[in-house]
Amino acid sequence: MSVVLIVEDEVHLAEGLRFNLEAEGYEVHIAADGETALDRLRTSPTRYDAVLLDVMLPGRDGFEVAAELRRSGIFVPILMLTARGRAEDVLRGFESGADDYLPKPFELTILLARLGGLLRRREWLTHTSEPHAKPGRFTFAGKTIDFEALELHSGERTVKLTLMEAELLRYLIGREGKAVSRQALLADVWGMREDTDTRAIDNFIVRLRRHLEDDPVSPRHLLTVRGVGYRFVAEP
Ligand code: CA
């Protein structure tokens, strides 16, 4: 049974979500503010399979909570609940380490689909029993991405990747040398098909370049394709 932590201060919303998620077979815990959520996740970092994190919280907001979790080395998948029509929230959410986002108010079926998607990807990346069915490791230019551990090894340095960073890399690496559009990335990696701000992708790429590139300002692997999107090159 997957265990989900809901971080939401509006009691009726949190309880409504709990009711619906329990009906779907999830074990659900609620934290009414960011500090409580951080305490729980720091105390039991592997207890939760996913976090539903509202942006609007008393005290530390959802962005701060996500960033603090990632700084603490906790890489639980985060689905961030943002205010509708606030593109800057989406960008900040990804920047702070969220894996996916959903604008409020949302349809329950969409929330369940997004949550299920995050959990399936985590399962697939970390626990699949068919070794040939997963990418495992990918080595290029002296760096190794370990998709199972969600880590990038570069010399002595090890960087933790979030689930969606790993997914995005896997997707680009699978299409090595080919230009991939932002729309295709949003549709295939995040499963988003409508009116999404494609700048969210650019933020992810900036973060990945910091991990992958020796000089993130002059990338050699994660290249921008003007007017289209991005292209991954293993050995430039
Ligand atoms: Ca709230």
Short mmCIF file of N, CA and C in Angstrom, two decimals, residues 7 33-35 38 42 53-65 67-69 71:
data_model
loop_
_atom_site.label_atom_id
_atom_site.label_comp_id
_atom_site.label_asym_id
_atom_site.label_seq_id
_atom_site.Cartn_x
_atom_site.Cartn_y
_atom_site.Cartn_z
N VAL A 7 0.11 17.72 2.73
CA VAL A 7 0.52 18.90 3.50
C VAL A 7 -0.41 20.04 3.09
N ASP A 33 0.98 21.96 8.45
CA ASP A 33 1.91 23.04 8.11
C ASP A 33 3.25 22.46 7.70
N GLY A 34 4.09 23.32 7.19
CA GLY A 34 5.36 22.88 6.62
C GLY A 34 6.31 22.28 7.65
N GLU A 35 6.37 22.90 8.83
CA GLU A 35 7.28 22.38 9.87
C GLU A 35 6.94 20.96 10.25
N LEU A 38 8.03 18.64 7.51
CA LEU A 38 9.48 18.45 7.51
C LEU A 38 9.90 17.52 8.64
N ARG A 42 11.74 14.05 7.96
CA ARG A 42 13.12 13.90 8.45
C ARG A 42 13.21 12.71 9.39
N LEU A 53 1.84 18.45 -1.75
CA LEU A 53 2.31 19.62 -1.03
C LEU A 53 1.62 20.89 -1.53
N ASP A 54 0.79 21.47 -0.67
CA ASP A 54 0.14 22.72 -1.05
C ASP A 54 1.16 23.86 -0.96
N VAL A 55 1.06 24.81 -1.89
CA VAL A 55 1.98 25.95 -1.87
C VAL A 55 1.62 26.90 -0.72
N MET A 56 0.32 27.17 -0.57
CA MET A 56 -0.13 28.16 0.43
C MET A 56 -0.26 27.50 1.79
N LEU A 57 0.73 27.74 2.64
CA LEU A 57 0.72 27.16 3.98
C LEU A 57 1.11 28.25 4.98
N PRO A 58 0.63 28.14 6.21
CA PRO A 58 1.07 29.10 7.23
C PRO A 58 2.55 28.85 7.55
N GLY A 59 3.30 29.88 7.86
CA GLY A 59 4.73 29.70 8.14
C GLY A 59 5.48 29.44 6.85
N ARG A 60 6.23 28.36 6.83
CA ARG A 60 7.01 28.05 5.63
C ARG A 60 6.07 27.55 4.54
N ASP A 61 6.17 28.15 3.35
CA ASP A 61 5.26 27.74 2.27
C ASP A 61 5.79 26.48 1.57
N GLY A 62 5.00 26.02 0.62
CA GLY A 62 5.34 24.77 -0.06
C GLY A 62 6.69 24.82 -0.78
N PHE A 63 7.04 25.98 -1.32
CA PHE A 63 8.33 26.09 -2.00
C PHE A 63 9.48 25.85 -1.03
N GLU A 64 9.37 26.49 0.15
CA GLU A 64 10.44 26.35 1.15
C GLU A 64 10.53 24.91 1.64
N VAL A 65 9.35 24.28 1.80
CA VAL A 65 9.34 22.90 2.29
C VAL A 65 10.02 21.99 1.27
N ALA A 67 12.19 22.79 -1.10
CA ALA A 67 13.63 23.08 -1.19
C ALA A 67 14.38 22.51 0.01
N GLU A 68 13.77 22.62 1.19
CA GLU A 68 14.40 22.13 2.42
C GLU A 68 14.54 20.60 2.37
N LEU A 69 13.51 19.94 1.86
CA LEU A 69 13.57 18.47 1.74
C LEU A 69 14.73 18.07 0.84
N ARG A 71 17.38 19.79 0.04
CA ARG A 71 18.65 20.11 0.70
C ARG A 71 19.01 19.05 1.74
#
